[in-house]
Coordinates of C-alpha atoms in Angstrom, one line a residue:
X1 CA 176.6 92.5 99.1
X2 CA 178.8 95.3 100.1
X3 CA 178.2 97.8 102.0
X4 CA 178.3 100.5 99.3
X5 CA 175.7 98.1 97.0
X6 CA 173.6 98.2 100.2
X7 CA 173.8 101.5 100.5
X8 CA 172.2 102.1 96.9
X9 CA 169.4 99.6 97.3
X10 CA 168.4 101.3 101.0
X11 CA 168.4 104.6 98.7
X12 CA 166.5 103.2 95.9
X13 CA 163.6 101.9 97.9
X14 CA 163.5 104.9 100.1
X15 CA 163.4 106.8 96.6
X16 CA 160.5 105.0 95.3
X17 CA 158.7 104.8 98.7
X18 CA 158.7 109.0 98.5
X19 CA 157.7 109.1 94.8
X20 CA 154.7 106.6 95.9
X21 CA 153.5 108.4 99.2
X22 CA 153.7 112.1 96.5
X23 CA 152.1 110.5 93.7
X24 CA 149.5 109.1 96.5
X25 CA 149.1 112.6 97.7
X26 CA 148.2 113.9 94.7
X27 CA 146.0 111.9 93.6
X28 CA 144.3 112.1 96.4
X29 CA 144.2 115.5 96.3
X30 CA 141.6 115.3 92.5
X31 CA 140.0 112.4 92.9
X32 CA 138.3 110.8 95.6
X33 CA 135.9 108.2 97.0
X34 CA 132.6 109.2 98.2
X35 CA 129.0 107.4 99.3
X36 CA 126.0 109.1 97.5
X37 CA 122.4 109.2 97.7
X38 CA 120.0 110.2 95.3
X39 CA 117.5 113.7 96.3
X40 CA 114.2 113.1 95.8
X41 CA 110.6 114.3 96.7
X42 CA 109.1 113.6 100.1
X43 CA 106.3 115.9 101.8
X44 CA 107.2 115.8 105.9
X45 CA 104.2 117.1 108.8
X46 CA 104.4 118.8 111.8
X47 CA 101.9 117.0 113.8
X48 CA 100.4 116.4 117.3
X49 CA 98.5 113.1 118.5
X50 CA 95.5 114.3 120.4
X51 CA 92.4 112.4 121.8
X52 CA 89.4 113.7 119.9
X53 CA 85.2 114.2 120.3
X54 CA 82.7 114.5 117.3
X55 CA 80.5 117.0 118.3
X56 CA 77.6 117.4 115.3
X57 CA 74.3 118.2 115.3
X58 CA 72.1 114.8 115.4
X59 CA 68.6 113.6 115.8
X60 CA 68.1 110.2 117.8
X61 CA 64.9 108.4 116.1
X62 CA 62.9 106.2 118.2
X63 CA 60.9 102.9 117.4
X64 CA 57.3 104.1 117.1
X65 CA 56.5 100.7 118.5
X66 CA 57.7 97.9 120.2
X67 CA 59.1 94.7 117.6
X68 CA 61.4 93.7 114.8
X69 CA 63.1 96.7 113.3
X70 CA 63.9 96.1 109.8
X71 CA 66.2 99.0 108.4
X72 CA 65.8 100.3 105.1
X73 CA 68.7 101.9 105.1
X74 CA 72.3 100.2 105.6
X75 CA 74.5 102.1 108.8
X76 CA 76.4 104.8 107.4
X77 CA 74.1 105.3 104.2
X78 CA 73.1 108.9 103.5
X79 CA 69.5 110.0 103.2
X80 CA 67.0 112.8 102.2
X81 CA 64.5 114.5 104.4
X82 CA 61.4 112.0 104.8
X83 CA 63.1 109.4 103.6
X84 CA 62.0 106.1 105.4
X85 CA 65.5 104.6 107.3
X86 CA 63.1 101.7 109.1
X87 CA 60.0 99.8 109.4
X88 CA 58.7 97.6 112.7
X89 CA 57.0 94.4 112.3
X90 CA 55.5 92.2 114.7
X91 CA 57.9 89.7 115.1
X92 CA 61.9 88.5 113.2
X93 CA 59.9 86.0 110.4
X94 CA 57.9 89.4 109.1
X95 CA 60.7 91.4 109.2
X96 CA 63.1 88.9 107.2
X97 CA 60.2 88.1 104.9
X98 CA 60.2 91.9 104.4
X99 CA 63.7 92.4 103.9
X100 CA 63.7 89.2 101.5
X101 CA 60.8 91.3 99.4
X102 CA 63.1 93.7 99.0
X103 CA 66.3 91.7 97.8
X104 CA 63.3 90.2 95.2
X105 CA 62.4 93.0 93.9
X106 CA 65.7 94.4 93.1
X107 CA 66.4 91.1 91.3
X108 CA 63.5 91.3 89.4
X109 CA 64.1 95.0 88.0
X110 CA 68.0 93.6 87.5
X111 CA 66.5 91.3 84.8
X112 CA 63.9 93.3 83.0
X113 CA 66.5 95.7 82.7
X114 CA 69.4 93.4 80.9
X115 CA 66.8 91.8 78.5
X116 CA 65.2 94.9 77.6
X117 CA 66.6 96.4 74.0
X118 CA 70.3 98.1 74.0
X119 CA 70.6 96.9 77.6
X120 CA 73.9 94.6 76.9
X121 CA 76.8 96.3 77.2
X122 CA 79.2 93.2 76.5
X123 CA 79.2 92.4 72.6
X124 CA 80.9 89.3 73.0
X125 CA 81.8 86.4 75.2
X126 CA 85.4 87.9 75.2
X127 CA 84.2 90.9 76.5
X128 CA 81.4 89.6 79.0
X129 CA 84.3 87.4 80.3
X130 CA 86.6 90.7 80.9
X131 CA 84.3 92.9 82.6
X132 CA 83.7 89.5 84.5
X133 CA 87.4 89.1 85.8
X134 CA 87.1 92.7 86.4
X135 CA 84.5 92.9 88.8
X136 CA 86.5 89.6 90.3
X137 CA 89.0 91.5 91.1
X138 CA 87.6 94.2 92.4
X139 CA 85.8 92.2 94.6
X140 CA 88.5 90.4 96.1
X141 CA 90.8 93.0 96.4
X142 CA 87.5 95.1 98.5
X143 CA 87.5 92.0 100.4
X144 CA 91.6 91.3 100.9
X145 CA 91.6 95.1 102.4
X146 CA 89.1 94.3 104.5
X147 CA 86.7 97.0 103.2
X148 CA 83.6 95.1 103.6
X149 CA 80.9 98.2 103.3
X150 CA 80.4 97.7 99.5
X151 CA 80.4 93.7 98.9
X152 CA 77.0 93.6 99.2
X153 CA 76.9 95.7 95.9
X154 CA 80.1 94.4 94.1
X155 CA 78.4 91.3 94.1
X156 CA 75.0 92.1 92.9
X157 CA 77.0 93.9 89.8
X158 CA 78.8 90.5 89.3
X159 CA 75.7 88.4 89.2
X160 CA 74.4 90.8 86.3
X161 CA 77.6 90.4 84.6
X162 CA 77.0 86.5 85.0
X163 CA 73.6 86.9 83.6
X164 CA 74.8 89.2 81.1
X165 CA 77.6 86.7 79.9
X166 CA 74.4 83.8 79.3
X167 CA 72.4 86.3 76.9
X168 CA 75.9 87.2 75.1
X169 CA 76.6 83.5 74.7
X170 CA 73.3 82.6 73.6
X171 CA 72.6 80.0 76.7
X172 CA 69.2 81.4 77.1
X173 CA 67.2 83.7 74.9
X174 CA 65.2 85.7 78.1
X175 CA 64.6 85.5 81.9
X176 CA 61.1 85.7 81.6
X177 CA 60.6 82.2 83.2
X178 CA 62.7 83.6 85.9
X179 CA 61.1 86.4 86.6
X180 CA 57.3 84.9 86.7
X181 CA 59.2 82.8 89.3
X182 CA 60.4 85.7 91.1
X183 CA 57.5 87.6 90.7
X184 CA 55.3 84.4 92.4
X185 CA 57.8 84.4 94.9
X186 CA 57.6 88.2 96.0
X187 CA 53.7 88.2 96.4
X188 CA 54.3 85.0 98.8
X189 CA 57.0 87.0 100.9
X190 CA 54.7 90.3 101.1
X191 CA 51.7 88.3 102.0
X192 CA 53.9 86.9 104.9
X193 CA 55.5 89.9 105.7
X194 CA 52.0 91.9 106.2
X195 CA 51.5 95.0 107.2
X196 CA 54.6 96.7 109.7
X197 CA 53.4 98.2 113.0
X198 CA 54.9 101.5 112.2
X199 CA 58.3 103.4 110.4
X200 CA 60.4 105.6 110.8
X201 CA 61.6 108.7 108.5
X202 CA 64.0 111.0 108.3
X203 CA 63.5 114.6 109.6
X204 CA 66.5 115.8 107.5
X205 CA 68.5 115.6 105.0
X206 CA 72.3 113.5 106.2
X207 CA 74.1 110.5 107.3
X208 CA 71.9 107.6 109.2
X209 CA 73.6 105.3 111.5
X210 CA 71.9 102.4 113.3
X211 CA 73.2 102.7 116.6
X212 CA 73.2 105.4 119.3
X213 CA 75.8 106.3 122.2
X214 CA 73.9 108.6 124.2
X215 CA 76.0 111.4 124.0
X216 CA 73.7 112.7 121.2
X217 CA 72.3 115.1 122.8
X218 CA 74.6 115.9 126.0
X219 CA 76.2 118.5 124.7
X220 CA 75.4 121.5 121.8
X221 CA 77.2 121.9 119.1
X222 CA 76.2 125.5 119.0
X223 CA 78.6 126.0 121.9
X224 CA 81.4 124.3 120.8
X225 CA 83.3 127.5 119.9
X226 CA 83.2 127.9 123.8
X227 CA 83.2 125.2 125.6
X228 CA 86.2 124.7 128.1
X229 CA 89.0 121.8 128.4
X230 CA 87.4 121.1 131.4
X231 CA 84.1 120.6 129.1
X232 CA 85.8 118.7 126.9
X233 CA 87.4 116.2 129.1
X234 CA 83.4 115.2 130.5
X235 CA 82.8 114.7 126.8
X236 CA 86.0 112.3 126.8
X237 CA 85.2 110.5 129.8
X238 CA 81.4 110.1 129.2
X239 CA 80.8 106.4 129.2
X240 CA 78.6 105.4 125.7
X241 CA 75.6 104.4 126.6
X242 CA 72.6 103.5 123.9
X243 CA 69.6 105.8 123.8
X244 CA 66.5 103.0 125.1
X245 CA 64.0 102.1 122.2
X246 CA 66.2 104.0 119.8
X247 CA 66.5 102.6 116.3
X248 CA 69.4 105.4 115.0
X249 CA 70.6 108.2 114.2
X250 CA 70.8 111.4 111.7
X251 CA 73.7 113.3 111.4
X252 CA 72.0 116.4 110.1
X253 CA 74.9 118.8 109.4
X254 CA 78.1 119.4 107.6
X255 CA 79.4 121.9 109.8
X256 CA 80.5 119.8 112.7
X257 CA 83.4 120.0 115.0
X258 CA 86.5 117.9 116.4
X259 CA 87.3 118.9 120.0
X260 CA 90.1 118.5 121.9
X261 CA 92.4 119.8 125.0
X262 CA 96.0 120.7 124.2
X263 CA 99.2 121.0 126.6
X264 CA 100.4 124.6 127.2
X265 CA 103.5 124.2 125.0
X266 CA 101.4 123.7 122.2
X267 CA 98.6 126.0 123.0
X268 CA 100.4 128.9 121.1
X269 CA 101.1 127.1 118.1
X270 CA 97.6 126.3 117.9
X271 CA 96.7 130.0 118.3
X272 CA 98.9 130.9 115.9
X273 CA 97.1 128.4 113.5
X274 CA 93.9 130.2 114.4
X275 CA 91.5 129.7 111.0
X276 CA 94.4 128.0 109.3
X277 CA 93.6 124.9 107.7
X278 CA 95.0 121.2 109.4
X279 CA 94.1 118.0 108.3
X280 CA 92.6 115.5 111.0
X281 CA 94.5 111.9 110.5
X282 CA 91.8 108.9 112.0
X283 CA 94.4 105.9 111.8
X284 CA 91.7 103.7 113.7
X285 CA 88.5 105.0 111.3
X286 CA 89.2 103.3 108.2
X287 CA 92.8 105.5 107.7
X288 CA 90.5 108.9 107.5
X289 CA 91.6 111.9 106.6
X290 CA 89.3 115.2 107.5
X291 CA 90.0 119.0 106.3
X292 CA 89.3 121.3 109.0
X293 CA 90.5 124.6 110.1
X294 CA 91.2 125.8 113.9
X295 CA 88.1 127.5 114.8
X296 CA 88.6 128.1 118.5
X297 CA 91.6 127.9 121.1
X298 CA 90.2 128.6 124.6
X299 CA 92.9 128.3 127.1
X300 CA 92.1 127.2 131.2
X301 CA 94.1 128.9 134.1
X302 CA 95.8 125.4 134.4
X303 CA 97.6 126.8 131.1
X304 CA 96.1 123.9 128.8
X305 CA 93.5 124.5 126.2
X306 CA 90.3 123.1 124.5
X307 CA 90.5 123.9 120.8
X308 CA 87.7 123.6 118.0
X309 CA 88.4 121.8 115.1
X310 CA 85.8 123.2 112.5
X311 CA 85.0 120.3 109.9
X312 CA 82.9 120.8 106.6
X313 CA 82.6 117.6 105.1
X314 CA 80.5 114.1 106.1
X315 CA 81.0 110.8 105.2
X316 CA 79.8 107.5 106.2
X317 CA 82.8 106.7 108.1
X318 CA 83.1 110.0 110.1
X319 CA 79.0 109.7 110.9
X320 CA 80.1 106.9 113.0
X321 CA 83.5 108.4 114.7
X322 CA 82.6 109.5 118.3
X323 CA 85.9 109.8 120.3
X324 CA 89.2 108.7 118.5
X325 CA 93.1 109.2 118.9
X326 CA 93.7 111.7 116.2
X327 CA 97.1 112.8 114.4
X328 CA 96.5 116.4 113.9
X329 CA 99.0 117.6 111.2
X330 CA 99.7 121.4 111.5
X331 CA 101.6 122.4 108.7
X332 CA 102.8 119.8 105.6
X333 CA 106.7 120.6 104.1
X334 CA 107.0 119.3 100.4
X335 CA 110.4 119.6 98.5
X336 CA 113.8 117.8 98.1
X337 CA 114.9 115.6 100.7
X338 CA 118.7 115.0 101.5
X339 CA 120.6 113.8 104.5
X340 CA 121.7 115.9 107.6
X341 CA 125.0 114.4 106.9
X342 CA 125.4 115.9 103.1
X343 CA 125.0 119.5 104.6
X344 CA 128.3 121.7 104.9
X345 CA 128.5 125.5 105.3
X346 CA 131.0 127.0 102.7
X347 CA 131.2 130.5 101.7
X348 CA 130.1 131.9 98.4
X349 CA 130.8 134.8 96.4
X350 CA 128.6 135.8 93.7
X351 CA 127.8 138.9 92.2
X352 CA 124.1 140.5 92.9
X353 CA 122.0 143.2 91.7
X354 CA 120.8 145.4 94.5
X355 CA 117.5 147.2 95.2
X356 CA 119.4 150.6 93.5
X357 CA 119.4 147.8 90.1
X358 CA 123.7 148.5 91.0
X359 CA 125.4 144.9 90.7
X360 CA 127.8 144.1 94.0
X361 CA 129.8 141.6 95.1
X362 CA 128.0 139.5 97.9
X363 CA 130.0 136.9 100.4
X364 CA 128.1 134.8 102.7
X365 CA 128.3 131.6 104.3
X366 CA 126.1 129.2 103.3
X367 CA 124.5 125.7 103.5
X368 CA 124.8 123.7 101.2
X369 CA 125.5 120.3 99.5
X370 CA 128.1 118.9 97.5
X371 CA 126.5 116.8 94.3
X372 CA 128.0 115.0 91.6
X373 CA 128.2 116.4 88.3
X374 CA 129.8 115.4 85.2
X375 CA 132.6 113.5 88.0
X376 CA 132.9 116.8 89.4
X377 CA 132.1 117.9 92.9
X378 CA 129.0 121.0 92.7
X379 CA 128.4 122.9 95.6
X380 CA 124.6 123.9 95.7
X381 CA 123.1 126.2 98.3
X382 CA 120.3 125.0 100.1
X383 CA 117.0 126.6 101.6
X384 CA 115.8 124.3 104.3
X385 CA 111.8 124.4 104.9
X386 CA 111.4 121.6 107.4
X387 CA 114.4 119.5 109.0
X388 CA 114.6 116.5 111.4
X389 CA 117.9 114.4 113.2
X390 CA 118.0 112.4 110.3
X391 CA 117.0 114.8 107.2
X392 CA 116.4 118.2 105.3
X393 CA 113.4 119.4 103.3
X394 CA 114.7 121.3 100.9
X395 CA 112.6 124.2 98.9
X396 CA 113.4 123.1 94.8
X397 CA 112.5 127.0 94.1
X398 CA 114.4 129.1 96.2
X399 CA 114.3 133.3 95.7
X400 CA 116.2 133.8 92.7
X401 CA 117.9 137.1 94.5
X402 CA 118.9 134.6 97.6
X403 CA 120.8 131.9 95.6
X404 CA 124.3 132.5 95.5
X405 CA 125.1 129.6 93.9
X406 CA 124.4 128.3 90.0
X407 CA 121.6 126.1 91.3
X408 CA 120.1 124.5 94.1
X409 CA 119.7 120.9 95.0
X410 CA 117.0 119.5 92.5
X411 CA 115.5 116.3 92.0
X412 CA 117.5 112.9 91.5
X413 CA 120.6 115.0 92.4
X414 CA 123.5 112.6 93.4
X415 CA 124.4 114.1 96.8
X416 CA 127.8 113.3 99.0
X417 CA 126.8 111.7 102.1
X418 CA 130.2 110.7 102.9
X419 CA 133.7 111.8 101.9
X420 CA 136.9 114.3 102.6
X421 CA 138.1 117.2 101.5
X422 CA 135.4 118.3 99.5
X423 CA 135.7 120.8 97.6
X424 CA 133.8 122.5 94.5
X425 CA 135.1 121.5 90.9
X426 CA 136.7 118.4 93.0
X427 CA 137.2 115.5 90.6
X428 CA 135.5 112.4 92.1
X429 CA 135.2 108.8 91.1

C-alpha cells in the first residue's frame, strides 16, 4: 500500500469514526434510557412505640362461697346488668354436670328448632352440601389464624348444618327420638348437678373477664386526667397479682383511658395533638387497633410527661389488655408514593391569575418528577405531605392556584428513577 493509499484509508476511518461519535451525540441527545417505577397509593404514619396502662372503671366479683366455680359466661363475653356471669357448686362433678346441662339444652332447642315448619333453609342436598363447605372453611381458616374465641360456636353452626343436610336428604324424617333421649339425659345431669351453693351477677352493664390482676382498684380512673409520670410508672411497675376468692371481673365503662410517659422531645408534639384523634396499635392483643384522642399531657420537672389516652370503645379483647407495648400513630399521610430518587427541582413558568383576578407570569423552582408519557419525558410538580430516606408521599390534589405545572404526579404514573439529562418533552425509549 502506498503511502498516499494509506493516507486515504487513515482519513476514511477517522471520517466515519466522527460521523459515528455526532450521530451518537445526537441521538443521545432525544432519546434515552431510563429505569421507571410505577406511583401508586400507600398511606405512611408518624408513630411512637410507648409502654401502655388500661386504666377503666371495674368491679372485682367475689365467690359468695367457697367450691367449684362454674362460669356462665365465657372470658371476654359482654353482659347486662344482673346478668348471672357464675354459679358455685359443691364440688368439680356438680359443676361439670352443670355445665353439661347447659350444652344439653342448647342441643335440644337446636333440634326443635330445624324440624319445626319453614325452619330449613337448604332446599336441596346441593345446597345443604355448600353452606356445609362453607362453614368448613370458615372454620378452618378461624382455626389456621389462630383465632380460637369463636370455634366453640362455628362448630355448633356446623353440626346444624349436618343435621340440616339429613332432613334435606331424607335420611331421617324428625329428631324426636333424639330429643326424648336428650331430654332423659338433661333431667339425669340436673339431678346430679343439684342445687349451687351460690352465683354471682353482674352489677352493670359491660365486658366480663374471668381473671383478675389486682390492680383493679389501685388506682382511679377519675384521676387519670391528672395523674403524673411518676404515677404512671408505679402503675407500670406494679406486679399482677390475683384478687383472693375472686371469680372476675366487669369492665363497666366505655370511657376508659391508655396512659403512658413520653420523652421530652416528644412531649410537644403530643401537646400539640391535644384532643386530636390517634389510633392505639396493640401488635401483641390480637393486632388491635383503638381510636382515641389525647386527653391530657402533664409534663414532670424531669422534662418527660404522662399523657392520657382517652378511649370510647370496648371489646372483648381490649377488656383483657392491662399493660402492653403500644404503636401510637400520630398523624396518617395518604397519597402518591414515588422514590426520593425520582425528585428534581426545575423551574417553571406558567401564567397565574392573581388575587386582583389580573393574570401574571409566575417563575419558581419546583419539585418535581419526570414521568413517562406518550415516550415523552413530563415534568410534574409535586406537593410532598409526608417523606422518608427512601420515599415521598405525594398529595394527588394539590391547590389548583399552586400548581405550575399541567398536572401533578397521579396514580400508576411511570416515574424516572434513573436516567440523564432529563429534560421536559425529552423523547425516551
Amino acid at each position: 500500500m502506498t503511502g498516499f493509499t494509506a493516507k486515504k484509508a487513515g482519513s476514511t476511518a477517522l471520517a466515519l469514526l466522527l460521523l459515528f461519535y455526532v450521530g451518537y451525540q445526537i441521538y443521545a441527545a432525544h432519546f434515552s434510557r431510563i429505569r421507571t417505577e410505577s406511583a401508586y397509593y400507600f398511606t405512611a404514619s408518624d408513630s411512637v412505640q410507648a409502654d401502655v396502662v388500661a386504666l377503666r372503671k371495674e368491679t372485682v366479683l367475689k365467690s359468695p362461697a367457697s367450691g367449684a366455680v362454674d362460669y356462665a359466661v365465657a372470658s371476654g363475653g359482654k353482659v347486662a346488668k344482673g346478668e348471672t356471669v357464675a354459679y358455685v357448686y359443691a364440688g368439680e362433678k356438680q359443676a361439670a354436670a352443670r355445665k353439661q346441662t347447659e350444652d344439653v339444652e342448647g342441643e335440644i332447642k337446636q333440634l326443635q328448632s330445624l324440624q319445626s315448619p319453614g325452619s330449613t333453609y337448604a332446599a336441596s342436598p346441593d345446597a345443604a352440601n355448600g353452606r356445609i363447605c362453607l362453614q368448613l372453611t370458615g372454620l378452618a381458616g378461624r382455626i389456621n389464624a389462630g383465632n380460637l374465641a369463636g370455634v366453640s360456636e362455628d362448630r355448633d353452626d356446623l353440626l346444624y348444618l349436618l343435621d340440616e343436610k339429613q332432613l334435606v336428604t331424607g335420611r331421617v324424617s324428625n329428631f324426636n327420638k333424639r330429643i326424648a333421649a336428650l331430654q332423659a339425659q338433661r333431667k339425669a345431669l340436673a339431678a346430679q348437678a343439684g342445687r349451687p351453693l351460690g352465683s354471682v351477677q353482674s352489677p352493670a352493664s359491660g365486658y366480663f373477664t374471668q381473671t383478675t390482676d389486682g390492680l383493679e382498684t389501685a388506682f382511679d380512673p377519675s384521676k387519670a386526667l391528672s395523674y403524673s409520670s411518676g404515677d404512671v410508672r408505679r402503675m407500670q411497675s406494679a406486679a399482677p397479682s390475683p384478687v383472693p376468692g375472686a371469680l372476675g371481673r366487669i369492665c363497666e365503662d366505655y370511657d376508659w383511658y391508655f396512659l403512658c410517659v413520653v420523652p421530652e422531645q416528644q412531649v410537644q408534639e403530643f401537646r400539640q395533638l391535644g384532643g386530636a384523634p390517634v389510633s392505639v396499635r396493640l401488635p401483641f392483643a390480637s393486632g388491635t387497633t383503638v381510636a382515641a384522642t389525647v386527653a391530657a399531657v402533664n409534663r414532670s420537672a424531669q422534662g418527660e410527661a404522662a399523657v392520657a389516652l382517652q378511649c370510647k370503645n370496648m371489646t372483648p379483647a381490649l377488656a383483657a389488655v392491662r399493660k402492653e407495648t403500644a404503636q401510637i400513630v400520630l398523624r396518617e399521610y395518604t397519597g402518591v408514593r414515588v422514590s426520593r430518587k425520582a425528585v428534581h427541582y426545575e423551574q417553571v413558568t406558567a401564567k397565574k391569575k392573581g388575587a386582583d383576578g389580573k393574570t401574571a407570569t409566575v417563575r419558581k423552582d419546583v419539585p418535581g418528577v419526570y414521568a413517562v408519557h406518550g415516550g415523552q419525558l413530563t415534568f410534574r410538580q409535586i406537593f410532598p405531605k409526608f417523606s422518608t430516606d427512601s420515599y415521598i408521599i405525594c398529595d394527588p390534589n394539590p391547590p389548583e392556584d399552586e400548581l405550575l405545572t399541567g398536572s401533578t404526579v397521579k396514580l400508576y404514573d411511570e416515574v424516572v428513577v434513573e436516567g440523564t439529562d432529563l429534560y421536559d418533552g425529552k423523547v425516551v425509549e
